[in-house]
PDB file of C-alpha atoms and ligand atoms in Angstrom:
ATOM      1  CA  UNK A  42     -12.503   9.891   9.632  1.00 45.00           C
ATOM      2  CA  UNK A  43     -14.803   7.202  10.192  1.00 43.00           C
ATOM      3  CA  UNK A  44     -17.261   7.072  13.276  1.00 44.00           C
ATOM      4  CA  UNK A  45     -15.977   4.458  16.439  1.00 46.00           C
ATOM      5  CA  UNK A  46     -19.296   2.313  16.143  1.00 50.00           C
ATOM      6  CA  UNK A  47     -19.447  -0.538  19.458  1.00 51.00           C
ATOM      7  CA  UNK A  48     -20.549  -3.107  16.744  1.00 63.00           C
ATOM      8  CA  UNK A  49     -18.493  -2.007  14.160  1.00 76.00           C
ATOM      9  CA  UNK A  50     -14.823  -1.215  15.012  1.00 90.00           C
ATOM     10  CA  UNK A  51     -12.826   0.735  12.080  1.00 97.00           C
ATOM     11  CA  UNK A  52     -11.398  -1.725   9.853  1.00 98.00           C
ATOM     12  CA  UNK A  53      -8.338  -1.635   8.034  1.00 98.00           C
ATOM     13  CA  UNK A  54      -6.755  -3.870   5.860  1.00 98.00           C
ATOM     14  CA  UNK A  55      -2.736  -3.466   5.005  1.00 99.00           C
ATOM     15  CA  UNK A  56      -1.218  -5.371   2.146  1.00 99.00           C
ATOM     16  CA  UNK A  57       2.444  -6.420   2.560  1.00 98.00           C
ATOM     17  CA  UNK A  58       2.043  -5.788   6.563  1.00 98.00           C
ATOM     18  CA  UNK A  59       4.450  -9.236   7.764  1.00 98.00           C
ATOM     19  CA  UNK A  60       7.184  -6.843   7.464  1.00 98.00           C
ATOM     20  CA  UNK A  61       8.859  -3.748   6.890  1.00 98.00           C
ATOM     21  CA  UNK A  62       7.179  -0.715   6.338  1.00 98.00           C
ATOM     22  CA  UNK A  63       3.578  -2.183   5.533  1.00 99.00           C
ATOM     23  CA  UNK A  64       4.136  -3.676   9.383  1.00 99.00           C
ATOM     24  CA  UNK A  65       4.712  -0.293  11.074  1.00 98.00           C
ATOM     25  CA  UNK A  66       1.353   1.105   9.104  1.00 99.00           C
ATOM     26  CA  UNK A  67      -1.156  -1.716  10.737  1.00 99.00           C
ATOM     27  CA  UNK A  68       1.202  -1.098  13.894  1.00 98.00           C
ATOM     28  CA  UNK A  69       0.066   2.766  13.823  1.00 98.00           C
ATOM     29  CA  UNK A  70      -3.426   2.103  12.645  1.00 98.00           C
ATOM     30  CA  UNK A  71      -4.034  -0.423  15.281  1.00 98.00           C
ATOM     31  CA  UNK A  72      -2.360   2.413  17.843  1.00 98.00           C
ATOM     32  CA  UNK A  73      -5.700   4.284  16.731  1.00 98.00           C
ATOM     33  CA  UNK A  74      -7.623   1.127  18.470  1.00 98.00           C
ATOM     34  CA  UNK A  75      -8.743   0.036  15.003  1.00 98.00           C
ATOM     35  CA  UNK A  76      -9.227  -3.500  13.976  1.00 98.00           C
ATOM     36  CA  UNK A  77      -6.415  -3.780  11.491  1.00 98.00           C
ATOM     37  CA  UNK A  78      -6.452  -7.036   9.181  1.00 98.00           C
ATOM     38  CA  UNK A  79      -2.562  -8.244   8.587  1.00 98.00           C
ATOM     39  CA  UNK A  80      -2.748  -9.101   4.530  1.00 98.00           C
ATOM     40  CA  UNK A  81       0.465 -11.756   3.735  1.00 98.00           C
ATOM     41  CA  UNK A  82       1.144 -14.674   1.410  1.00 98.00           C
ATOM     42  CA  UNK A  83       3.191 -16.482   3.773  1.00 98.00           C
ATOM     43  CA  UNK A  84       1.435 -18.564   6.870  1.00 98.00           C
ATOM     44  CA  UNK A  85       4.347 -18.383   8.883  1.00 98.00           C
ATOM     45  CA  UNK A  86       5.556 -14.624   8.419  1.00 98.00           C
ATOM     46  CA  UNK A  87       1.727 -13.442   8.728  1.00 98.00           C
ATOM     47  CA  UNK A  88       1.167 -15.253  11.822  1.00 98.00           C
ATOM     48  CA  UNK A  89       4.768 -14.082  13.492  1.00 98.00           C
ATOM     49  CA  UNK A  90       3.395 -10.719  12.515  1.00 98.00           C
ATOM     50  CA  UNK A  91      -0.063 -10.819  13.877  1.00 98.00           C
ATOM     51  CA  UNK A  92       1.367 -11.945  17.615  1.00 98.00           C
ATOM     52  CA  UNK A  93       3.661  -9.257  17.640  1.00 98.00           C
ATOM     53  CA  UNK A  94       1.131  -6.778  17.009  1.00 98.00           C
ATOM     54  CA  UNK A  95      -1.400  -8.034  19.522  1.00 98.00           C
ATOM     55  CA  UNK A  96       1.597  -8.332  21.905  1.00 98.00           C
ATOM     56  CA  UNK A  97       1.631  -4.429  21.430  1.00 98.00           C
ATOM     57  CA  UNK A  98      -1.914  -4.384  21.675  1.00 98.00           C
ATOM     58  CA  UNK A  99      -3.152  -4.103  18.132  1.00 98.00           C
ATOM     59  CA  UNK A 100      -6.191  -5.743  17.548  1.00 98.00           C
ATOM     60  CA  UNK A 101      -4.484  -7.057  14.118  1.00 98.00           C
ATOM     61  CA  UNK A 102      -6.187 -10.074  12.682  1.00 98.00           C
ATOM     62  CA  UNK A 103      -4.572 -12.337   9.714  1.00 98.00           C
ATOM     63  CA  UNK A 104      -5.761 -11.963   5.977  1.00 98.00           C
ATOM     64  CA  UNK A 105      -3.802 -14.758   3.784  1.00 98.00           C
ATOM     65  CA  UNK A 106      -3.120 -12.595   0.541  1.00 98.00           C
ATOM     66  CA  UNK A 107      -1.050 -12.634  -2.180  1.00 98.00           C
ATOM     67  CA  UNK A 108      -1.989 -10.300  -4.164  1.00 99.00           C
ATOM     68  CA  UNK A 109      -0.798 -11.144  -7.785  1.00 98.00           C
ATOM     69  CA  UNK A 110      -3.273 -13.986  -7.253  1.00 98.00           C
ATOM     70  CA  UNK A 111      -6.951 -13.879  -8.283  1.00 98.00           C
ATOM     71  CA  UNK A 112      -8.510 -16.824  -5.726  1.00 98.00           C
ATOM     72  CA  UNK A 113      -6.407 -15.362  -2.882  1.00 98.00           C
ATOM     73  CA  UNK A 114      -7.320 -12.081  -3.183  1.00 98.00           C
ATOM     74  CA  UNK A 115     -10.959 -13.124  -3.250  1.00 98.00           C
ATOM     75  CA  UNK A 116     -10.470 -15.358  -0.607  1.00 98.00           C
ATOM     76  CA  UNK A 117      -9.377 -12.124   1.597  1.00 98.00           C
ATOM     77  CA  UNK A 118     -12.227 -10.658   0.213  1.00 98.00           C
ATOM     78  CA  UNK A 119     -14.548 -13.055   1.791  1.00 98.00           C
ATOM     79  CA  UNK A 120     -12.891 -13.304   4.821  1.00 98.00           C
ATOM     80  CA  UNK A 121     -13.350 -10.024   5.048  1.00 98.00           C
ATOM     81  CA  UNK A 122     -17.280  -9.612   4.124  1.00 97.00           C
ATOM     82  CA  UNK A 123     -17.724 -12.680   6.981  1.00 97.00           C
ATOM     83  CA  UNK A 124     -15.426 -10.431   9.483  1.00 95.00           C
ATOM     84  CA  UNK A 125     -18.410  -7.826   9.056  1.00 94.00           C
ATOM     85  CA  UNK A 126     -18.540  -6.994   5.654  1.00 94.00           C
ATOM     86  CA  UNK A 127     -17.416  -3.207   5.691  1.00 97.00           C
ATOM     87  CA  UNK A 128     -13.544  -2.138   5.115  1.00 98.00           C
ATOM     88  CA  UNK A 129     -12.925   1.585   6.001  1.00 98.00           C
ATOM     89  CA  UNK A 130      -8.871   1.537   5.097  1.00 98.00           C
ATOM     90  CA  UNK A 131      -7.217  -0.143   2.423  1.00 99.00           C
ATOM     91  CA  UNK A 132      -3.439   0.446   2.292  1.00 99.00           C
ATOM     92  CA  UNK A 133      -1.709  -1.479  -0.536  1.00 99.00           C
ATOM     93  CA  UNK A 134       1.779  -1.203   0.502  1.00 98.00           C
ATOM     94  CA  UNK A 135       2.431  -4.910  -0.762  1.00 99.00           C
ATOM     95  CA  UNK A 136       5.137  -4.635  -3.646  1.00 98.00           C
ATOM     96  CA  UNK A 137       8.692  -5.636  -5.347  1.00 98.00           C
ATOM     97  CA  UNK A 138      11.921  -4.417  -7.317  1.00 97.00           C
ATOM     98  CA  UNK A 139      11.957  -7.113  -9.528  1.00 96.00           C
ATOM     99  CA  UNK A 140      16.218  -7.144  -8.764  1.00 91.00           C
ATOM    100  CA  UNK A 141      18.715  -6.191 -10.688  1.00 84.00           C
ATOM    101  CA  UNK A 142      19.639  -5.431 -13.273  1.00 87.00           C
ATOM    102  CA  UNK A 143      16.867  -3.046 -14.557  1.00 94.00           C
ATOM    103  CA  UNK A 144      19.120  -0.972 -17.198  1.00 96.00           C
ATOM    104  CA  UNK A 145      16.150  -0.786 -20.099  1.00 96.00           C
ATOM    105  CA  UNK A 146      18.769  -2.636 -22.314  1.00 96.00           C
ATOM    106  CA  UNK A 147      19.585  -5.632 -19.713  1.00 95.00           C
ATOM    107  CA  UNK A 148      16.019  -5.750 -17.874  1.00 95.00           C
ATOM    108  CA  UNK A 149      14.019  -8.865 -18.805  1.00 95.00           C
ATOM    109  CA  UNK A 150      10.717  -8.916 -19.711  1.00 96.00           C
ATOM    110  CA  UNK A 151       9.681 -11.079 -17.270  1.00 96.00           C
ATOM    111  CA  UNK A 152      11.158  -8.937 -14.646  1.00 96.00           C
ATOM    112  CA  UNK A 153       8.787  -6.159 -15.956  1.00 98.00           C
ATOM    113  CA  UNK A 154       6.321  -8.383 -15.643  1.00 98.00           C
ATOM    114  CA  UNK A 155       6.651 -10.192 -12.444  1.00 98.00           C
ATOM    115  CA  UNK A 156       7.192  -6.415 -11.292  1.00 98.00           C
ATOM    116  CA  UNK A 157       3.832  -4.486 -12.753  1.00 98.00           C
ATOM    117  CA  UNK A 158       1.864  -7.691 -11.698  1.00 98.00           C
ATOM    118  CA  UNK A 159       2.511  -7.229  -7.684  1.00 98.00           C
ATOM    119  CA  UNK A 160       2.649  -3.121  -7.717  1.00 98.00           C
ATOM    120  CA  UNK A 161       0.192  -2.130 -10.363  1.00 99.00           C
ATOM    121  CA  UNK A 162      -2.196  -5.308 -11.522  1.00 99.00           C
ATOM    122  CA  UNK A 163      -2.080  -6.521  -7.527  1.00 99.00           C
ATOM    123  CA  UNK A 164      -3.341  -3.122  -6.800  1.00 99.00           C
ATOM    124  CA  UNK A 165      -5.841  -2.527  -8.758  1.00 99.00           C
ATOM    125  CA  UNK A 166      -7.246  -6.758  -8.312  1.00 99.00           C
ATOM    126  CA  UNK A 167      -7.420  -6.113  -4.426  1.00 99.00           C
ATOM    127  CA  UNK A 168      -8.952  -2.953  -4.674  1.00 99.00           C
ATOM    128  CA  UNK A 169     -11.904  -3.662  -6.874  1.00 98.00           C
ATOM    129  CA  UNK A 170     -12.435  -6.795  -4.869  1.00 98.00           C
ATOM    130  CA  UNK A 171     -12.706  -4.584  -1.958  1.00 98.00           C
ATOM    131  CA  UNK A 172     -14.395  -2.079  -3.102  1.00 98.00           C
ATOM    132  CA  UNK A 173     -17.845  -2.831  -2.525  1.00 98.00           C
ATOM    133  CA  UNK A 174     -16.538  -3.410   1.507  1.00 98.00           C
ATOM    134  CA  UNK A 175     -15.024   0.376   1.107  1.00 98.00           C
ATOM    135  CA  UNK A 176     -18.430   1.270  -0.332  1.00 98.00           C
ATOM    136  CA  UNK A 177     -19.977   0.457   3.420  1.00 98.00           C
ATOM    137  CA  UNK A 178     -17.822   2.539   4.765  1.00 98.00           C
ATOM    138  CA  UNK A 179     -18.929   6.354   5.595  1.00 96.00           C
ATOM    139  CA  UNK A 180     -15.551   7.506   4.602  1.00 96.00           C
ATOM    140  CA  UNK A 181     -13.355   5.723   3.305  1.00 98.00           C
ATOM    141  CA  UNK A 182      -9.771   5.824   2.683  1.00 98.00           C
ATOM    142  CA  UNK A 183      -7.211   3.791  -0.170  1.00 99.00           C
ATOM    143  CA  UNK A 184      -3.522   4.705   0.688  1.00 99.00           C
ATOM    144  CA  UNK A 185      -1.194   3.238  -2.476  1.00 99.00           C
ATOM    145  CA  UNK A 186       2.190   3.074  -1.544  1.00 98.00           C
ATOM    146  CA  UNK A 187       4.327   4.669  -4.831  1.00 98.00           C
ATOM    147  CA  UNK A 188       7.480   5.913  -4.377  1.00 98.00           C
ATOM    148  CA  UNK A 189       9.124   9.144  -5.335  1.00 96.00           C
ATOM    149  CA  UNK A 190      11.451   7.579  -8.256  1.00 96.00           C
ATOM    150  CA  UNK A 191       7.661   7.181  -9.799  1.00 97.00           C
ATOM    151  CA  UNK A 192       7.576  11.057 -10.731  1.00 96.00           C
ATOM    152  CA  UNK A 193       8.580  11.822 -13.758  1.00 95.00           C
ATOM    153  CA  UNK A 194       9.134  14.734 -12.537  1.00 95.00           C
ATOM    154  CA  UNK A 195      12.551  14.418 -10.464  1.00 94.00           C
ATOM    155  CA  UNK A 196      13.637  11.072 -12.785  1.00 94.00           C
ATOM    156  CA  UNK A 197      13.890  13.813 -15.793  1.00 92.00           C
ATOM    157  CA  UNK A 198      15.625  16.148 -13.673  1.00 85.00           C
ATOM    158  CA  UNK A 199      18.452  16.589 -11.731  1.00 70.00           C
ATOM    159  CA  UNK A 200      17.538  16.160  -8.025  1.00 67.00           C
ATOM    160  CA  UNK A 201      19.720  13.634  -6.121  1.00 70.00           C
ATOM    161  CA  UNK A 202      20.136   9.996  -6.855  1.00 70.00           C
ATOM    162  CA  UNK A 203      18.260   9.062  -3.362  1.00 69.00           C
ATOM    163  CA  UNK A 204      15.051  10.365  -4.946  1.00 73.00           C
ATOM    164  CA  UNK A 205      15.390   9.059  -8.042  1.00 85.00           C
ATOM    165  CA  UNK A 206      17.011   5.826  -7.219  1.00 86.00           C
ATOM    166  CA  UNK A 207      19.328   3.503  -9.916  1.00 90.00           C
ATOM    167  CA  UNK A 208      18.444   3.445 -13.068  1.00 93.00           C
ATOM    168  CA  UNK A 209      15.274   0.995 -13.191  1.00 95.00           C
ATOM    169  CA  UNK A 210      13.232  -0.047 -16.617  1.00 97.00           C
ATOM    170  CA  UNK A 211      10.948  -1.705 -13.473  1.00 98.00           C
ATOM    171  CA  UNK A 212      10.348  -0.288 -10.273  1.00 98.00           C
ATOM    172  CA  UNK A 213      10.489   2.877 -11.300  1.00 97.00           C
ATOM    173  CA  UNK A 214       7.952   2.919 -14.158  1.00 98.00           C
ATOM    174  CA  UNK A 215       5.773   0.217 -12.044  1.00 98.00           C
ATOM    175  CA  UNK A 216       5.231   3.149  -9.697  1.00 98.00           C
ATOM    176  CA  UNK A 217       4.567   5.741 -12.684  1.00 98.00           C
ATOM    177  CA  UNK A 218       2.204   3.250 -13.472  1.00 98.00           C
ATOM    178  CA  UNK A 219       0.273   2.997 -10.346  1.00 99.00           C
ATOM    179  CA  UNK A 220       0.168   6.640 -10.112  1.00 98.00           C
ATOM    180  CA  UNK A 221      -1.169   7.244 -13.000  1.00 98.00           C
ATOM    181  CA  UNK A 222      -3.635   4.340 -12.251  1.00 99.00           C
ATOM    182  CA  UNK A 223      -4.591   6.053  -8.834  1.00 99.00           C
ATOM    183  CA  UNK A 224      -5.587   9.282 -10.623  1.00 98.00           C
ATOM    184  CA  UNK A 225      -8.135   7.103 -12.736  1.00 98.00           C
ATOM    185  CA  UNK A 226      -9.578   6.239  -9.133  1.00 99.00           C
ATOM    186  CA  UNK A 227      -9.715   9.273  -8.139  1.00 98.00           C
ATOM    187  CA  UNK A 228     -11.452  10.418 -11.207  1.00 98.00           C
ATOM    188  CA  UNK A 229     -14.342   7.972 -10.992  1.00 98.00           C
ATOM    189  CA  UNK A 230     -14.620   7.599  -7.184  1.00 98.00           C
ATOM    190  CA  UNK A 231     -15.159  11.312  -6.863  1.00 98.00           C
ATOM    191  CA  UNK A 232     -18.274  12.196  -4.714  1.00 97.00           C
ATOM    192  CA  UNK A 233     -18.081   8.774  -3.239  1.00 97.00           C
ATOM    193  CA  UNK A 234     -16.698   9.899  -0.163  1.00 97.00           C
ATOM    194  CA  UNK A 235     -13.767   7.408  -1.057  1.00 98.00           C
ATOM    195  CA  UNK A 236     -10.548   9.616  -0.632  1.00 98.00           C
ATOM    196  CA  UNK A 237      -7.476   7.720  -2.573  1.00 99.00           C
ATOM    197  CA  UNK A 238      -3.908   9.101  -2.567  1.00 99.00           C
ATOM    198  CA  UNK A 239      -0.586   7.856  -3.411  1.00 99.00           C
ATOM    199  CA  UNK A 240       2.066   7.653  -0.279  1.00 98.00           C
ATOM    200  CA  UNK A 241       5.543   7.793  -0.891  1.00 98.00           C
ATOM    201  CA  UNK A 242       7.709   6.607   2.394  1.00 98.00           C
ATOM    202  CA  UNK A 243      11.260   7.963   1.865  1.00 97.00           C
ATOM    203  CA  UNK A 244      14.508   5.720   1.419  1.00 96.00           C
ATOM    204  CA  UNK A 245      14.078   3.285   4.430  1.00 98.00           C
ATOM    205  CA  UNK A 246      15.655   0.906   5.480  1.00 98.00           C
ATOM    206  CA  UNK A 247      13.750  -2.103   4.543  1.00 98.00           C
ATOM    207  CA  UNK A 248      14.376  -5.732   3.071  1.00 97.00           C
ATOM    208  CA  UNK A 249      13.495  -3.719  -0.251  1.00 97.00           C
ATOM    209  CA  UNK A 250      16.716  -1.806  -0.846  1.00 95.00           C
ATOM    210  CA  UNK A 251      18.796  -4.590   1.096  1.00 95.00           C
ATOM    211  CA  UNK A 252      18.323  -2.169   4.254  1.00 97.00           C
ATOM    212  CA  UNK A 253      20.487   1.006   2.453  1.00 95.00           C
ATOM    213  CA  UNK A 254      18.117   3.215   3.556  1.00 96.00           C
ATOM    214  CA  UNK A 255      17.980   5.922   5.705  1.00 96.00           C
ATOM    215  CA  UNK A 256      15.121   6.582   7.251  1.00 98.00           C
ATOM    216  CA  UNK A 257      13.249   3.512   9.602  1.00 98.00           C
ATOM    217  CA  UNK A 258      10.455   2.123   8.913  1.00 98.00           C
ATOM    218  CA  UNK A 259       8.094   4.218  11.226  1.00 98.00           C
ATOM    219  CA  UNK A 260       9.195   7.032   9.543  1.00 98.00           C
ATOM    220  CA  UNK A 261       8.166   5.304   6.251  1.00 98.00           C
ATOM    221  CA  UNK A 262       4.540   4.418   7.711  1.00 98.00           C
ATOM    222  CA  UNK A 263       3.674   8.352   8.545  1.00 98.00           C
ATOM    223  CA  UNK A 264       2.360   9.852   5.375  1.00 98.00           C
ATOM    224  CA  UNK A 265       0.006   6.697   4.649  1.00 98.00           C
ATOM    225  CA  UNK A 266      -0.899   7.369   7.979  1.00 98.00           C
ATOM    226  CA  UNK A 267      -1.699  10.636   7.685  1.00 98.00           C
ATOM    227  CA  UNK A 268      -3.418   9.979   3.872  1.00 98.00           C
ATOM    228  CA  UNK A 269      -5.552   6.819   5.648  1.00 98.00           C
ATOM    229  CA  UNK A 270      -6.554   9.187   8.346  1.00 98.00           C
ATOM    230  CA  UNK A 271      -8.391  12.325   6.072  1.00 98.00           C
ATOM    231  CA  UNK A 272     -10.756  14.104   6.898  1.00 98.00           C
ATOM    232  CA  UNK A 273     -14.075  14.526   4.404  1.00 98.00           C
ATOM    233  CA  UNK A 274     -12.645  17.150   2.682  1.00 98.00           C
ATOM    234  CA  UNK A 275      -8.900  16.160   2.083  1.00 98.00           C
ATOM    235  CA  UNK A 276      -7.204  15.202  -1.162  1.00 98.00           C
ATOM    236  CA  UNK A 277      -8.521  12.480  -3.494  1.00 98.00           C
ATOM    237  CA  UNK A 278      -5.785  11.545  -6.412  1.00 98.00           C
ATOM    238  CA  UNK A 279      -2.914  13.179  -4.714  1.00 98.00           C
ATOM    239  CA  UNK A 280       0.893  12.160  -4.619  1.00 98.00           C
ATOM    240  CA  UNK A 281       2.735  13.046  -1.431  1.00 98.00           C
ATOM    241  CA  UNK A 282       5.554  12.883   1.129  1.00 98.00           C
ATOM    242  CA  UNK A 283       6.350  13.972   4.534  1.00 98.00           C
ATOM    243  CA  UNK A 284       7.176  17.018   3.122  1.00 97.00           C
ATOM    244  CA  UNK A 285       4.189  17.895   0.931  1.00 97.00           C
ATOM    245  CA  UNK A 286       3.088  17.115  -2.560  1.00 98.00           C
ATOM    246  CA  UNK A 287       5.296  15.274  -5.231  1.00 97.00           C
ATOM    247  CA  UNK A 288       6.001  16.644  -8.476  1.00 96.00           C
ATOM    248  CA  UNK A 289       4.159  14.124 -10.942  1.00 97.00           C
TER     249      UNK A 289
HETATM  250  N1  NAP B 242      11.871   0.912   1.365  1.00 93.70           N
HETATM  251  C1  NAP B 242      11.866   2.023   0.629  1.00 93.70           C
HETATM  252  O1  NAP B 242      12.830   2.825   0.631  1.00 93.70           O
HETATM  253  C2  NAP B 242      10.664   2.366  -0.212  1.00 93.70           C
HETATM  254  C3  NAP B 242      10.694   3.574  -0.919  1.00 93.70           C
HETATM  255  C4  NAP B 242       9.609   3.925  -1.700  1.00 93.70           C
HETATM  256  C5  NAP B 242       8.517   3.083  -1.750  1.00 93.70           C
HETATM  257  N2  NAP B 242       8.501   1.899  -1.068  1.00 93.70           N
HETATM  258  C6  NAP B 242       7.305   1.051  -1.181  1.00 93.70           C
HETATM  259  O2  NAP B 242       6.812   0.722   0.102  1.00 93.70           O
HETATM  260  C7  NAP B 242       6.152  -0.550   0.055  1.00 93.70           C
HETATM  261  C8  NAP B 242       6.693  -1.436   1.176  1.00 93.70           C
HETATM  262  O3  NAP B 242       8.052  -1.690   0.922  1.00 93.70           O
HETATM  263  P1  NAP B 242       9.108  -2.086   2.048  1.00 93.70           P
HETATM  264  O4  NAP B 242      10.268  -1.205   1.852  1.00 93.70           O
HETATM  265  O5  NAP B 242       8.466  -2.185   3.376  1.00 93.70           O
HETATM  266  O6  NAP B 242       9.544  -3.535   1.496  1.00 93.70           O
HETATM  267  P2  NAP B 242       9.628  -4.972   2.167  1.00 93.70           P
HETATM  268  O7  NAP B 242      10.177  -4.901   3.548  1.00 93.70           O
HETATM  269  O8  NAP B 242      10.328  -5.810   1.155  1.00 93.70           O
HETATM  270  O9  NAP B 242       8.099  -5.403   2.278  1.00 93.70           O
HETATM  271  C9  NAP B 242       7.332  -5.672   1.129  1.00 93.70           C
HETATM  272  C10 NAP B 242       6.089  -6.390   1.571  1.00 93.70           C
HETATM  273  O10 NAP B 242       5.315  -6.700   0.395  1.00 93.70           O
HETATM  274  C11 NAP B 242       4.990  -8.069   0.470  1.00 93.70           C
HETATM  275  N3  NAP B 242       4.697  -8.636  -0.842  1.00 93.70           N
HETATM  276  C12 NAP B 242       5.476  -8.672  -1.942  1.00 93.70           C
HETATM  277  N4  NAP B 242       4.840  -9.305  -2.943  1.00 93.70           N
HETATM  278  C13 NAP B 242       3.636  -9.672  -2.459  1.00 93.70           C
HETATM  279  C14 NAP B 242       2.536 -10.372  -2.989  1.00 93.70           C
HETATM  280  N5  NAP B 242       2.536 -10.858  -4.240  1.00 93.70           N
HETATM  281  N6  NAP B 242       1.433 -10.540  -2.219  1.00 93.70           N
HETATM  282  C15 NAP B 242       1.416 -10.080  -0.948  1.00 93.70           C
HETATM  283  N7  NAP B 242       2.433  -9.445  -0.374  1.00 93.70           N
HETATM  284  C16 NAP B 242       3.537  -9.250  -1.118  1.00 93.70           C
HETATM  285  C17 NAP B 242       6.171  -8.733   1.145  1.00 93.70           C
HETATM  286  O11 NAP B 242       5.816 -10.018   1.601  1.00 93.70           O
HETATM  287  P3  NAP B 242       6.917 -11.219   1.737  1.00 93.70           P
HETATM  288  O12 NAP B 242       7.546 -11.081   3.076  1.00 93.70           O
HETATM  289  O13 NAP B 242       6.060 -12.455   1.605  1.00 93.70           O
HETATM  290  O14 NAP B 242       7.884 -11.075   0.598  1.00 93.70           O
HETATM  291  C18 NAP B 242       6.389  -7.730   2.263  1.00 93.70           C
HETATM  292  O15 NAP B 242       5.473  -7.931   3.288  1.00 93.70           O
HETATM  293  C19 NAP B 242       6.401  -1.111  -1.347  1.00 93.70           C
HETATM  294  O16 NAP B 242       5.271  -0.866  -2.175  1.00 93.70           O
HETATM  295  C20 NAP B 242       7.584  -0.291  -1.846  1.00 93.70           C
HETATM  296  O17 NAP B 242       7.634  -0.207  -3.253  1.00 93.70           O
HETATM  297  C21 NAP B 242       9.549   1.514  -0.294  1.00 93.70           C
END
């Protein structure tokens, strides 16, 4: 991973990180003593955020960020570039279900919508306005949080409903999406030393799923920890759990 430099601390940036599982990332990235940048839309929920983590000991700083928004997410961008102008980490764990219902014949299209904006267009608008930050970096690392009802894979098959979720014409496909989008990454950032991978957390208990699931959120933050933490010659354009690689 990236070299401790005195005038340049490693620098992450998590999307989504006021809560849940995108909290308990920049809470074990900052445990690495990185400088880990807080991205949220909301002033109040952002700032709650960053004083808990510093009253941990994170060096966690706020980024105001929505990311379905062009002028915010360049706004992070530049707060970023006058912060010191290289980004080693990007995790964007920011995203939404779009509610229910998402039966394909009940869904609305402006569910869809509102739903591949935030977890697929968000994604790809922060990262290429990061990018040339990443770029500065000797190695860096982009964790996208998917999800494992995004494989095609296990929603064609017949493992069990907690890995494929209910049936979903928006969530589900946003993260097929955003895989298949992550590949494309992968493709042309190869032999940048920019490693990107898709991270899926489990079923945890988060706002998310109305707190059904069963597994806590720093359970949820390990594999993007481990995938924002590669070494030179890991993956690039990989899908994974805890327990390994995930069936596309
Ligand atoms: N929980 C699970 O079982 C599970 C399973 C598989 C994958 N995931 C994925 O893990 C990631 C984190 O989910 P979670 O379970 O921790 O959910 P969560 O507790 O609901 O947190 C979602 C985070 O995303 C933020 N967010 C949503 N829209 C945003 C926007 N437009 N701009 C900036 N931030 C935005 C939320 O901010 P606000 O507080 O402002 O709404 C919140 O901080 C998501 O990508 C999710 O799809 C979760």
């Amino acid at each position: 991973m990236t070299e401790e430099n005195q005038d340049h601390p490693t620098t992450a940036l998590v999307t989504g990180a006021n809560k849940g599982i995108g909290y308990e990332i920049a809470a074990g990235l900052g445990a690495l003593g990185w400088s880990v940048g807080v991205g949220a839309r909301d002033d109040e929920r952002r700032e709650a955020a960053v004083r808990s983590l510093r009253a941990s000991g994170v060096d966690a700083f706020g980024v105001p960020l929505d990311v379905t928004d062009d002028a915010s997410v360049a706004a992070a961008a530049h707060l970023l570039q006058e912060r010191g102008g290289r980004l080693d980490v990007l995790v964007n764990n920011a995203g939404i279900t779009g509610g229910l219902p998402q039966e394909p014949t009940l869904v609305s299209p402006e569910q869809i919508r509102a739903v591949v904006e935030t977890n697929v267009i968000g994604v790809v608008r922060v990262t290429n306005a990061l990018l040339p930050l990443l770029r500065r970096s000797p190695a860096a690392r982009i964790v996208n949080m998917s999800s494992g009802v995004g494989s095609l894979t296990r929603q064609s098959g017949t493992t069990d409903a907690l890995s494929t979720g209910p049936i979903s014409a928006a969530y589900s496909p946003s993260k097929t999406f955003l895989n298949a989008v992550t590949v494309q990454y992968a493709k042309e950032l190869q032999g940048s030393g920019i490693l990107i991978n898709l991270a899926c957390p489990g079923f945890v208990a988060t706002d998310l799923n109305g707190f059904r699931g069963v597994r806590t959120p720093e359970q949820g933050a390990a594999i993007a920890l481990r995938l924002a933490t590669l070494p030179d010659d890991g993956p690039s354009g990989g899908y994974f759990e805890d327990a390994g690689v995930i069936p596309w």
